[in-house]
PDB file of C-alpha atoms (C1' of nucleotides) in Angstrom:
ATOM      1  CA  MET A 279     119.144  82.124  95.473  1.00 41.00           C
ATOM      2  CA  MET A 280     115.635  84.009  95.701  1.00 36.00           C
ATOM      3  CA  SER A 281     113.703  82.379  99.044  1.00 33.00           C
ATOM      4  CA  THR A 282     109.932  82.239  98.763  1.00 32.00           C
ATOM      5  CA  THR A 283     107.487  82.107 101.679  1.00 31.00           C
ATOM      6  CA  SER A 284     105.146  79.077 101.974  1.00 27.00           C
ATOM      7  CA  GLN A 285     102.406  81.547 102.871  1.00 29.00           C
ATOM      8  CA  THR A 286      99.003  80.401 100.457  1.00 24.00           C
ATOM      9  CA  SER A 287      97.699  83.678 100.666  1.00 28.00           C
ATOM     10  CA  LEU A 288     100.020  86.880 100.311  1.00 32.00           C
ATOM     11  CA  ASN A 289      97.771  89.700 101.187  1.00 35.00           C
ATOM     12  CA  HIS A 290      99.686  92.744  99.743  1.00 40.00           C
ATOM     13  CA  SER A 291      98.533  96.054  99.708  1.00 42.00           C
ATOM     14  CA  LEU A 292     100.020  99.617  98.672  1.00 44.00           C
ATOM     15  CA  PHE A 293      97.869 102.321 100.169  1.00 44.00           C
ATOM     16  CA  GLU A 294      98.362 105.995 101.298  1.00 42.00           C
ATOM     17  CA  GLU A 295      98.164 106.990 104.458  1.00 39.00           C
ATOM     18  CA  GLN A 296      95.474 108.505 106.451  1.00 36.00           C
ATOM     19  CA  ASP A 297      95.717 111.004 108.945  1.00 34.00           C
ATOM     20  CA  GLN A 298      96.916 108.805 111.971  1.00 32.00           C
ATOM     21  CA  ILE A 299      96.252 105.423 111.185  1.00 30.00           C
ATOM     22  CA  PRO A 300      96.511 104.193 107.612  1.00 31.00           C
ATOM     23  CA  THR A 301      93.921 101.389 107.639  1.00 30.00           C
ATOM     24  CA  GLN A 302      91.037 103.408 105.264  1.00 30.00           C
ATOM     25  CA  MET A 303      92.012 102.929 101.601  1.00 33.00           C
ATOM     26  CA  GLY A 304      94.407 100.745  99.843  1.00 38.00           C
ATOM     27  CA  PHE A 305      95.209  98.638  96.172  1.00 38.00           C
ATOM     28  CA  ASN A 306      94.380  95.484  97.755  1.00 38.00           C
ATOM     29  CA  ILE A 307      96.304  93.190  95.277  1.00 35.00           C
ATOM     30  CA  PRO A 308      96.599  89.122  96.513  1.00 35.00           C
ATOM     31  CA  PHE A 309      98.770  86.687  95.271  1.00 33.00           C
ATOM     32  CA  PRO A 310      98.229  83.674  93.305  1.00 31.00           C
ATOM     33  CA  SER A 311      98.883  81.180  95.564  1.00 31.00           C
ATOM     34  CA  ASN A 312     101.352  79.477  93.323  1.00 32.00           C
ATOM     35  CA  GLN A 313     103.303  82.644  92.903  1.00 30.00           C
ATOM     36  CA  ALA A 314     106.866  82.700  94.321  1.00 28.00           C
ATOM     37  CA  PHE A 315     107.856  85.202  96.523  1.00 29.00           C
ATOM     38  CA  PRO A 316     110.880  87.464  96.679  1.00 30.00           C
ATOM     39  CA  PRO A 317     112.622  87.839 100.154  1.00 29.00           C
ATOM     40  CA  LEU A 318     110.704  90.079 102.497  1.00 31.00           C
ATOM     41  CA  GLY A 319     111.825  93.956 101.063  1.00 33.00           C
ATOM     42  CA  CYS A 320     109.307  96.724  99.784  1.00 35.00           C
ATOM     43  CA  HIS A 321     111.013  96.974  96.667  1.00 36.00           C
ATOM     44  CA  GLN A 322     111.641  93.536  96.270  1.00 35.00           C
ATOM     45  CA  SER A 323     108.003  92.990  97.034  1.00 35.00           C
ATOM     46  CA  LEU A 324     106.662  95.655  94.837  1.00 35.00           C
ATOM     47  CA  LYS A 325     108.473  94.106  91.860  1.00 31.00           C
ATOM     48  CA  SER A 326     106.927  91.303  92.230  1.00 28.00           C
ATOM     49  CA  ILE A 327     103.451  92.722  92.342  1.00 30.00           C
ATOM     50  CA  SER A 328     104.298  94.549  89.386  1.00 26.00           C
ATOM     51  CA  ALA A 329     104.650  91.650  87.275  1.00 23.00           C
ATOM     52  CA  VAL A 330     101.636  89.765  87.726  1.00 24.00           C
ATOM     53  CA  VAL A 331     100.042  93.093  87.064  1.00 27.00           C
ATOM     54  CA  PRO A 332     101.413  93.611  83.473  1.00 25.00           C
ATOM     55  CA  SER A 333      97.895  94.535  81.856  1.00 26.00           C
ATOM     56  CA  LEU A 334      98.383  98.012  83.852  1.00 29.00           C
ATOM     57  CA  SER A 335     101.041  99.381  81.684  1.00 30.00           C
ATOM     58  CA  SER A 336     101.815  98.790  77.880  1.00 31.00           C
ATOM     59  CA  GLU A 337     104.837  96.948  79.176  1.00 34.00           C
ATOM     60  CA  PRO A 338     105.898  95.175  81.937  1.00 33.00           C
ATOM     61  CA  THR A 339     106.701  98.277  85.156  1.00 33.00           C
ATOM     62  CA  SER A 340     110.352  97.855  85.851  1.00 37.00           C
ATOM     63  CA  SER A 341     110.255  99.706  89.174  1.00 40.00           C
ATOM     64  CA  ALA A 342     108.513  99.972  92.362  1.00 42.00           C
ATOM     65  CA  ALA A 343     108.127 103.668  91.847  1.00 42.00           C
ATOM     66  CA  ASN A 344     106.528 102.775  88.395  1.00 46.00           C
ATOM     67  CA  PHE A 345     104.562 100.584  89.564  1.00 43.00           C
ATOM     68  CA  ALA A 346     102.876 102.489  92.258  1.00 44.00           C
ATOM     69  CA  GLU A 347     102.888 105.661  89.632  1.00 43.00           C
ATOM     70  CA  THR A 348     100.628 103.170  87.419  1.00 42.00           C
ATOM     71  CA  LEU A 349      98.236 102.284  90.135  1.00 42.00           C
ATOM     72  CA  PHE A 350      97.680 105.682  91.757  1.00 38.00           C
ATOM     73  CA  SER A 351      96.725 107.433  88.326  1.00 38.00           C
ATOM     74  CA  THR A 352      94.601 104.408  87.315  1.00 36.00           C
ATOM     75  CA  ALA A 353      92.997 105.315  90.156  1.00 33.00           C
ATOM     76  CA  VAL A 354      92.857 109.309  90.317  1.00 32.00           C
ATOM     77  CA  GLN A 355      91.630 109.404  86.729  1.00 34.00           C
ATOM     78  CA  ARG A 356      88.337 107.568  87.819  1.00 32.00           C
ATOM     79  CA  PRO A 357      85.302 109.364  88.498  1.00 29.00           C
ATOM     80  CA  ARG A 358      84.715 109.527  92.692  1.00 29.00           C
ATOM     81  CA  GLU A 359      81.626 107.353  92.893  1.00 28.00           C
ATOM     82  CA  ASP A 360      83.530 105.186  90.809  1.00 29.00           C
ATOM     83  CA  LEU A 361      85.709 104.538  93.606  1.00 26.00           C
ATOM     84  CA  THR A 362      84.301 101.209  95.524  1.00 25.00           C
ATOM     85  CA  SER A 363      84.379  99.520  91.632  1.00 25.00           C
ATOM     86  CA  SER A 364      86.356  96.570  90.974  1.00 25.00           C
ATOM     87  CA  LEU A 365      89.723  97.298  89.032  1.00 26.00           C
ATOM     88  CA  VAL A 366      90.046  94.409  86.761  1.00 27.00           C
ATOM     89  CA  GLY A 367      93.390  94.209  84.648  1.00 27.00           C
ATOM     90  CA  GLY A 368      93.545  91.548  81.351  1.00 27.00           C
ATOM     91  CA  GLY A 369      94.933  89.484  83.700  1.00 28.00           C
ATOM     92  CA  GLY A 370      92.600  89.301  85.879  1.00 24.00           C
ATOM     93  CA  GLN A 371      95.096  89.751  89.081  1.00 26.00           C
ATOM     94  CA  LEU A 372      94.127  92.978  90.065  1.00 27.00           C
ATOM     95  CA  LEU A 373      91.369  92.841  92.090  1.00 24.00           C
ATOM     96  CA  SER A 374      89.801  95.516  94.114  1.00 26.00           C
ATOM     97  CA  LEU A 375      90.141  99.359  94.877  1.00 27.00           C
ATOM     98  CA  ASN A 376      88.968 101.001  97.636  1.00 28.00           C
ATOM     99  CA  ARG A 377      89.331 103.993  98.093  1.00 30.00           C
ATOM    100  CA  SER A 378      88.187 106.158 101.157  1.00 30.00           C
ATOM    101  CA  ARG A 379      86.712 109.348 101.405  1.00 30.00           C
ATOM    102  CA  VAL A 380      87.769 110.552 104.588  1.00 29.00           C
ATOM    103  CA  ASN A 381      90.755 112.352 104.092  1.00 32.00           C
ATOM    104  CA  PRO A 382      90.555 113.665 100.634  1.00 31.00           C
ATOM    105  CA  TRP A 383      94.051 116.016 101.236  1.00 33.00           C
ATOM    106  CA  ALA A 384      95.828 113.146 101.360  1.00 35.00           C
ATOM    107  CA  TRP A 385      94.655 111.384  98.297  1.00 35.00           C
ATOM    108  CA  GLU A 386      95.393 114.369  96.267  1.00 36.00           C
ATOM    109  CA  GLU A 387      98.852 114.967  98.265  1.00 39.00           C
ATOM    110  CA  VAL A 388      99.361 112.123  96.090  1.00 37.00           C
ATOM    111  CA  SER A 389      97.870 112.563  93.148  1.00 37.00           C
ATOM    112  CA  ASP A 390      99.573 116.331  92.910  1.00 39.00           C
ATOM    113  CA  CYS A 391     103.055 114.426  93.555  1.00 38.00           C
ATOM    114  CA  LEU A 392     102.554 111.858  91.010  1.00 36.00           C
ATOM    115  CA  MET A 393     101.029 115.222  88.077  1.00 38.00           C
ATOM    116  CA  SER A 394     104.195 116.816  89.409  1.00 38.00           C
ATOM    117  CA  LYS A 395     106.279 114.269  88.663  1.00 38.00           C
ATOM    118  CA  ARG A 396     104.676 113.365  85.211  1.00 39.00           C
ATOM    119  CA  MET A 397     105.024 116.245  84.305  1.00 38.00           C
ATOM    120  CA  GLY A 398     108.490 116.625  85.075  1.00 38.00           C
ATOM    121  CA  GLY A 399     108.166 119.315  88.230  1.00 36.00           C
ATOM    122  CA  ASP A 400     110.113 118.598  91.177  1.00 37.00           C
ATOM    123  CA  ASP A 401     108.814 118.049  94.572  1.00 36.00           C
ATOM    124  CA  ASN A 402     109.079 121.053  96.183  1.00 35.00           C
ATOM    125  CA  ARG A 403     106.240 122.581  93.572  1.00 34.00           C
ATOM    126  CA  HIS A 404     103.596 119.902  95.037  1.00 34.00           C
ATOM    127  CA  LEU A 405     104.772 120.122  98.709  1.00 32.00           C
ATOM    128  CA  GLY A 406     104.216 123.649  98.145  1.00 31.00           C
ATOM    129  CA  VAL A 407     100.490 122.603  97.106  1.00 33.00           C
ATOM    130  CA  SER A 408      99.919 120.259  99.738  1.00 33.00           C
ATOM    131  CA  ALA A 409     100.909 123.154 102.547  1.00 32.00           C
ATOM    132  CA  MET A 410      98.496 125.429 100.714  1.00 34.00           C
ATOM    133  CA  LYS A 411      95.969 122.792 100.902  1.00 34.00           C
ATOM    134  CA  MET A 412      96.965 122.259 105.133  1.00 33.00           C
ATOM    135  CA  LYS A 413      97.057 125.354 105.364  1.00 33.00           C
ATOM    136  CA  LYS A 414      92.978 125.874 103.902  1.00 33.00           C
ATOM    137  CA  MET A 415      92.017 122.990 105.942  1.00 34.00           C
ATOM    138  CA  LYS A 416      93.512 124.113 108.907  1.00 35.00           C
ATOM    139  CA  GLY A 417      94.855 127.061 110.486  1.00 35.00           C
ATOM    140  CA  ARG A 418      98.525 125.763 111.366  1.00 38.00           C
ATOM    141  CA  ARG A 419      99.391 122.361 110.095  1.00 44.00           C
ATOM    142  CA  LYS A 420     102.946 121.037 109.745  1.00 54.00           C
ATOM    143  CA  VAL A 421     103.960 120.496 105.682  1.00 57.00           C
ATOM    144  CA  ARG A 422     104.472 117.080 106.091  1.00 59.00           C
ATOM    145  CA  GLU A 423     106.637 115.018 103.705  1.00 65.00           C
ATOM    146  CA  PRO A 424     105.163 112.857 101.034  1.00 67.00           C
ATOM    147  CA  ARG A 425     104.097 109.801 102.373  1.00 71.00           C
ATOM    148  CA  PHE A 426     103.613 106.241 101.212  1.00 73.00           C
ATOM    149  CA  CYS A 427     102.740 102.948 103.400  1.00 74.00           C
ATOM    150  CA  PHE A 428     102.874  99.627 102.635  1.00 71.00           C
ATOM    151  CA  LYS A 429     100.849  96.772 104.414  1.00 76.00           C
ATOM    152  CA  THR A 430     102.534  93.685 104.350  1.00 76.00           C
ATOM    153  CA  MET A 431     102.070  90.390 105.718  1.00 77.00           C
ATOM    154  CA  SER A 432     105.095  89.350 107.362  1.00 74.00           C
ATOM    155  CA  ASP A 433     106.496  87.539 110.172  1.00 74.00           C
ATOM    156  CA  VAL A 434     109.388  90.249 110.629  1.00 75.00           C
ATOM    157  CA  ASP A 435     109.137  93.314 111.227  1.00 76.00           C
ATOM    158  CA  VAL A 436     111.398  95.906 109.544  1.00 75.00           C
ATOM    159  CA  LEU A 437     111.749  94.609 105.890  1.00 70.00           C
ATOM    160  CA  ASP A 438     114.846  94.712 104.126  1.00 72.00           C
ATOM    161  CA  ASP A 439     113.878  98.039 101.420  1.00 74.00           C
ATOM    162  CA  GLY A 440     117.541  98.058 100.326  1.00 77.00           C
ATOM    163  CA  TYR A 441     118.082 101.344 102.135  1.00 83.00           C
ATOM    164  CA  LYS A 442     120.003 101.936 105.935  1.00 87.00           C
ATOM    165  CA  TRP A 443     117.752 102.919 109.176  1.00 91.00           C
ATOM    166  CA  ARG A 444     118.007 103.327 112.257  1.00 92.00           C
ATOM    167  CA  LYS A 445     116.123 103.185 114.891  1.00 93.00           C
ATOM    168  CA  TYR A 446     115.394 106.174 116.696  1.00 93.00           C
ATOM    169  CA  GLY A 447     112.252 105.656 118.687  1.00 93.00           C
ATOM    170  CA  GLN A 448     109.319 103.349 119.883  1.00 93.00           C
ATOM    171  CA  LYS A 449     105.828 104.301 121.253  1.00 91.00           C
ATOM    172  CA  VAL A 450     103.307 102.128 122.247  1.00 89.00           C
ATOM    173  CA  VAL A 451      99.933 103.273 120.357  1.00 87.00           C
ATOM    174  CA  LYS A 452      96.598 103.436 122.364  1.00 86.00           C
ATOM    175  CA  ASN A 453      94.517 100.454 121.734  1.00 82.00           C
ATOM    176  CA  THR A 454      97.177  98.143 120.268  1.00 83.00           C
ATOM    177  CA  GLN A 455      99.252  95.760 121.863  1.00 84.00           C
ATOM    178  CA  HIS A 456     102.230  96.454 118.923  1.00 88.00           C
ATOM    179  CA  PRO A 457     104.618  99.066 119.556  1.00 90.00           C
ATOM    180  CA  ARG A 458     105.643 101.756 116.734  1.00 92.00           C
ATOM    181  CA  SER A 459     108.910 101.846 115.806  1.00 93.00           C
ATOM    182  CA  TYR A 460     110.226 105.154 114.109  1.00 94.00           C
ATOM    183  CA  TYR A 461     113.256 104.671 112.043  1.00 93.00           C
ATOM    184  CA  ARG A 462     115.367 107.414 109.989  1.00 91.00           C
ATOM    185  CA  CYS A 463     117.499 106.564 107.120  1.00 89.00           C
ATOM    186  CA  THR A 464     121.433 106.869 107.819  1.00 87.00           C
ATOM    187  CA  GLN A 465     122.555 108.439 105.094  1.00 83.00           C
ATOM    188  CA  ASP A 466     123.772 111.978 105.455  1.00 78.00           C
ATOM    189  CA  ASN A 467     121.407 114.988 104.314  1.00 78.00           C
ATOM    190  CA  CYS A 468     118.639 112.009 103.716  1.00 83.00           C
ATOM    191  CA  ARG A 469     115.958 113.369 105.616  1.00 81.00           C
ATOM    192  CA  VAL A 470     113.240 109.955 105.068  1.00 87.00           C
ATOM    193  CA  LYS A 471     111.924 108.150 108.078  1.00 90.00           C
ATOM    194  CA  LYS A 472     109.931 105.172 108.314  1.00 89.00           C
ATOM    195  CA  ARG A 473     107.570 103.675 110.750  1.00 90.00           C
ATOM    196  CA  VAL A 474     106.862 100.626 111.363  1.00 90.00           C
ATOM    197  CA  GLU A 475     103.400  98.761 113.345  1.00 89.00           C
ATOM    198  CA  ARG A 476     101.497  95.673 112.968  1.00 87.00           C
ATOM    199  CA  LEU A 477      98.142  95.735 111.851  1.00 82.00           C
ATOM    200  CA  ALA A 478      95.794  95.845 115.420  1.00 79.00           C
ATOM    201  CA  GLU A 479      93.156  93.782 113.562  1.00 79.00           C
ATOM    202  CA  ASP A 480      95.308  91.608 112.070  1.00 80.00           C
ATOM    203  CA  PRO A 481      99.145  91.496 114.189  1.00 81.00           C
ATOM    204  CA  ARG A 482     100.290  89.340 110.749  1.00 81.00           C
ATOM    205  CA  MET A 483     100.122  92.584 108.719  1.00 81.00           C
ATOM    206  CA  VAL A 484     102.963  95.314 109.411  1.00 83.00           C
ATOM    207  CA  ILE A 485     102.486  98.586 108.175  1.00 84.00           C
ATOM    208  CA  THR A 486     105.444 100.686 107.276  1.00 85.00           C
ATOM    209  CA  THR A 487     105.027 103.999 106.183  1.00 85.00           C
ATOM    210  CA  TYR A 488     107.796 106.408 104.095  1.00 84.00           C
ATOM    211  CA  GLU A 489     107.547 109.756 105.042  1.00 85.00           C
ATOM    212  CA  GLY A 490     110.228 111.723 102.638  1.00 81.00           C
ATOM    213  CA  ARG A 491     112.168 110.558  99.481  1.00 77.00           C
ATOM    214  CA  HIS A 492     115.344 109.263  99.225  1.00 79.00           C
ATOM    215  CA  VAL A 493     118.363 111.572  98.001  1.00 74.00           C
ATOM    216  CA  HIS A 494     120.410 108.837  97.039  1.00 78.00           C
ATOM    217  CA  SER A 495     120.663 104.963  95.946  1.00 70.00           C
ATOM    218  CA  PRO A 496     119.526 102.012  98.090  1.00 70.00           C
ATOM    219  CA  SER A 497     122.748 100.778  99.940  1.00 62.00           C
ATOM    220  CA  ASN A 498     121.816  97.377  98.954  1.00 49.00           C
ATOM    221  CA  GLU A 499     121.631  97.646  95.217  1.00 45.00           C
ATOM    222  CA  LEU A 500     124.997  99.727  95.856  1.00 44.00           C
ATOM    223  CA  GLU A 501     126.844  96.658  97.041  1.00 43.00           C
ATOM    224  CA  ASP A 502     125.078  94.528  94.593  1.00 43.00           C
ATOM    225  CA  SER A 503     126.261  96.848  91.502  1.00 42.00           C
ATOM    226  CA  GLN A 504     123.198  97.516  89.374  1.00 40.00           C
ATOM    227  CA  SER A 505     123.731  99.634  86.999  1.00 39.00           C
ATOM    228  CA  PRO A 506     122.951 103.423  88.053  1.00 38.00           C
ATOM    229  CA  SER A 507     120.061 104.195  85.556  1.00 38.00           C
ATOM    230  CA  GLU A 508     118.595 100.713  87.192  1.00 38.00           C
ATOM    231  CA  LEU A 509     119.215 102.039  90.793  1.00 36.00           C
ATOM    232  CA  SER A 510     116.862 106.043  89.674  1.00 35.00           C
ATOM    233  CA  SER A 511     113.766 104.391  89.365  1.00 35.00           C
ATOM    234  CA  PHE A 512     114.018 102.791  93.408  1.00 39.00           C
ATOM    235  CA  PHE A 513     113.439 106.236  94.716  1.00 41.00           C
ATOM    236  CA  TRP A 514     110.693 106.899  97.149  1.00 42.00           C
TER     237      TRP A 514
ATOM    238  C1'  DC B  54     135.710 101.483 119.915  1.00 63.68           C
ATOM    239  C1'  DG B  55     132.153 103.012 116.840  1.00 63.68           C
ATOM    240  C1'  DG B  56     127.484 101.875 115.321  1.00 63.68           C
ATOM    241  C1'  DG B  57     122.669 100.571 116.310  1.00 63.68           C
ATOM    242  C1'  DT B  58     118.981  99.976 120.147  1.00 63.68           C
ATOM    243  C1'  DT B  59     116.834 101.103 123.843  1.00 63.68           C
ATOM    244  C1'  DT B  60     113.654 103.943 126.876  1.00 63.68           C
ATOM    245  C1'  DG B  61     112.265 107.492 129.411  1.00 63.68           C
ATOM    246  C1'  DA B  62     111.960 112.516 129.165  1.00 63.68           C
ATOM    247  C1'  DC B  63     110.487 115.551 126.872  1.00 63.68           C
ATOM    248  C1'  DC B  64     107.897 118.230 122.871  1.00 63.68           C
ATOM    249  C1'  DT B  65     104.148 119.666 120.407  1.00 63.68           C
ATOM    250  C1'  DG B  66      99.493 119.432 117.966  1.00 63.68           C
ATOM    251  C1'  DC B  67      95.125 118.756 119.343  1.00 63.68           C
ATOM    252  C1'  DG B  68      90.702 118.045 121.665  1.00 63.68           C
ATOM    253  C1'  DC B  69      87.587 119.519 125.380  1.00 63.68           C
TER     254       DC B  69
ATOM    255  C1'  DG C 281      94.122 126.039 130.240  1.00 63.68           C
ATOM    256  C1'  DC C 282      94.779 121.308 130.543  1.00 63.68           C
ATOM    257  C1'  DG C 283      94.933 116.847 129.396  1.00 63.68           C
ATOM    258  C1'  DC C 284      96.092 113.303 126.439  1.00 63.68           C
ATOM    259  C1'  DA C 285      98.694 111.166 122.776  1.00 63.68           C
ATOM    260  C1'  DG C 286     101.612 110.604 118.977  1.00 63.68           C
ATOM    261  C1'  DG C 287     106.985 112.013 117.766  1.00 63.68           C
ATOM    262  C1'  DT C 288     111.954 113.139 118.748  1.00 63.68           C
ATOM    263  C1'  DC C 289     115.565 113.685 121.727  1.00 63.68           C
ATOM    264  C1'  DA C 290     119.176 111.922 124.140  1.00 63.68           C
ATOM    265  C1'  DA C 291     122.015 109.170 127.593  1.00 63.68           C
ATOM    266  C1'  DA C 292     122.356 104.383 128.530  1.00 63.68           C
ATOM    267  C1'  DC C 293     123.613 100.193 127.348  1.00 63.68           C
ATOM    268  C1'  DC C 294     124.769  96.588 124.040  1.00 63.68           C
ATOM    269  C1'  DC C 295     126.613  94.518 120.473  1.00 63.68           C
ATOM    270  C1'  DG C 296     130.129  92.840 116.948  1.00 63.68           C
TER     271       DG C 296
END
DNA sequence: CGGGTTTGACCTGCGC
DNA sequence: GCGCAGGTCAAACCCG
């Protein structure tokens, strides 16, 4: 049975990473205090978020990917001058959008990713675009995998997102008391990585950064014997 | 014994 | 070129 937390202000954010510390922009989606919350886990959490913002799409979003896409595409369609305006869904649950102008290329990378996905493009194409952009901005910059970050209020550092991770490093980040942990997906041929750290300003918040896209389904989901068609929507 | 974690060393990018 | 900081490696260690 699904467990719930007793926190009254479950403040969940989906945001895009900045160049170094992902703190500049975000979609802040405060949960209603009476909202039941699933066990801490990224896709599980996101499912619950999508459930409280049904007005963003014509039908309830069924996956984290769809939900993220809905959020991003909604923001992308807005003019730049309107970036800090409020986004209020029909239910009024989606409260604010505050996008940073500090790192526009990163934002565009996400946008490109979503556009190519919507148009049936593959990942290589969007990576190529972002690589070109980075090349333009800096003479030599490593091509990065697409990244997504989640800021989650949680007592535990490592959220159960359905995938199996192996820790390969830990580093003390400057000006923070909390170390950053580095994880790799244990699946063969899957090069997805994630970083986990606590927000310096608010140690209750856990920042999880995913880099790359899984080429397989979550291990938990397989064990739960879900249908393959449903599983595919959870790929990042 | 196998798989995961810890942790110091090393590598790399970047600013000065 | 040098130093700093983030990221990764890999040997040692831990645990079931």
